[in-house]
Amino acid sequence: DAGVTQTPRHEVAEKGQTIILKCEPVSGHNDLFWYRQTKIQGLELLSYFRSKSLMEDGGAFKDRFKAEMLNSSFSTLKIQPTEPKDSAVYLCASSLLGGADEQYFGPGTRLTVL
Amino acid sequence: GEQVEQRPPHLSVREGDSAVITCTYTDPNSYYFFWYKQEPGASLQLLMKVFSSTEINEGQGFTVLLNKKDKRLSLNLTAAHPGDSAAYFCAVVTGNYKYVFGAGTRLKVIA
């Protein structure tokens, strides 16, 4: 089975641009997570979907971050407008049974905002 | 909400020595626990899954201990080697199925 795929692997954006990151979860998984990873803050949850329904939207990230799950096999994370402080690695993960199951992580997208 | 504290944030050991990473949590209803390993430049991969009824799990070169009374989870690498150099994260699943990650431990094993 294919694991979680994320595209692009690297993204460079100018401040104020809109960027869209993509994620394909493991086939058959019901839960999908978006995280931001930085050395200082560690792993921060951005969004959590269960069966395509948004369960958690990561509070502090609401204003410029929007995740969508258009179907069970594809999700996007839009950042609009980007700011230099958004530079980080964005990880997508999926799991079969939510809390009872491990999360399978994608390779991540490294975002640099100039 | 659930708080997960992971210690130490950085750890450097010599090859062959043991390395211990500890996570403490606050929600007594937490019942699923995970350890993930993240090698440099790579994503997180599951190292071990621990259920509430399990106190000790042994894998290849490491032991995971769960002490529910003290709400403490630990990862013990028994004889570290350079390939163990990575970041390690614990994750605690709370009573309402929320996944909470520790801040991570950056382990460096010196040959």
mmCIF file of C-alpha atoms in Angstrom, chain B residues 74-111:
data_model
loop_
_atom_site.group_PDB
_atom_site.id
_atom_site.type_symbol
_atom_site.label_atom_id
_atom_site.label_comp_id
_atom_site.label_asym_id
_atom_site.label_seq_id
_atom_site.Cartn_x
_atom_site.Cartn_y
_atom_site.Cartn_z
ATOM 1 C CA SER B 74 9.594 6.108 29.155
ATOM 2 C CA LEU B 75 11.714 4.912 26.264
ATOM 3 C CA ASN B 76 14.982 3.235 27.121
ATOM 4 C CA LEU B 77 17.505 2.558 24.379
ATOM 5 C CA THR B 78 19.612 -0.146 25.987
ATOM 6 C CA ALA B 79 22.811 0.067 23.922
ATOM 7 C CA ALA B 80 22.648 3.077 21.666
ATOM 8 C CA HIS B 81 24.390 3.104 18.319
ATOM 9 C CA PRO B 82 24.881 5.945 15.832
ATOM 10 C CA GLY B 83 21.850 4.813 13.821
ATOM 11 C CA ASP B 84 19.694 5.711 16.815
ATOM 12 C CA SER B 85 20.565 9.385 16.391
ATOM 13 C CA ALA B 86 17.206 10.990 15.703
ATOM 14 C CA ALA B 87 14.381 12.913 17.294
ATOM 15 C CA TYR B 88 11.972 10.896 19.407
ATOM 16 C CA PHE B 89 8.411 11.921 20.178
ATOM 17 C CA CYS B 90 5.910 10.464 22.575
ATOM 18 C CA ALA B 91 2.203 10.772 21.875
ATOM 19 C CA VAL B 92 -0.601 10.322 24.378
ATOM 20 C CA VAL B 93 -4.205 9.666 23.415
ATOM 21 C CA THR B 94 -6.545 11.169 25.954
ATOM 22 C CA GLY B 95 -9.903 9.917 27.173
ATOM 23 C CA ASN B 96 -11.676 11.865 24.427
ATOM 24 C CA TYR B 97 -9.457 10.427 21.681
ATOM 25 C CA LYS B 98 -7.293 13.513 21.371
ATOM 26 C CA TYR B 99 -3.729 12.943 20.243
ATOM 27 C CA VAL B 100 -1.163 15.029 22.157
ATOM 28 C CA PHE B 101 2.519 14.966 21.231
ATOM 29 C CA GLY B 102 5.484 15.679 23.453
ATOM 30 C CA ALA B 103 7.907 18.372 22.354
ATOM 31 C CA GLY B 104 10.500 15.824 21.264
ATOM 32 C CA THR B 105 13.975 14.709 22.305
ATOM 33 C CA ARG B 106 16.943 15.148 19.979
ATOM 34 C CA LEU B 107 19.248 12.195 20.605
ATOM 35 C CA LYS B 108 22.823 12.155 19.398
ATOM 36 C CA VAL B 109 24.861 8.977 19.691
ATOM 37 C CA ILE B 110 28.591 9.551 19.487
ATOM 38 C CA ALA B 111 30.705 6.749 18.038
#
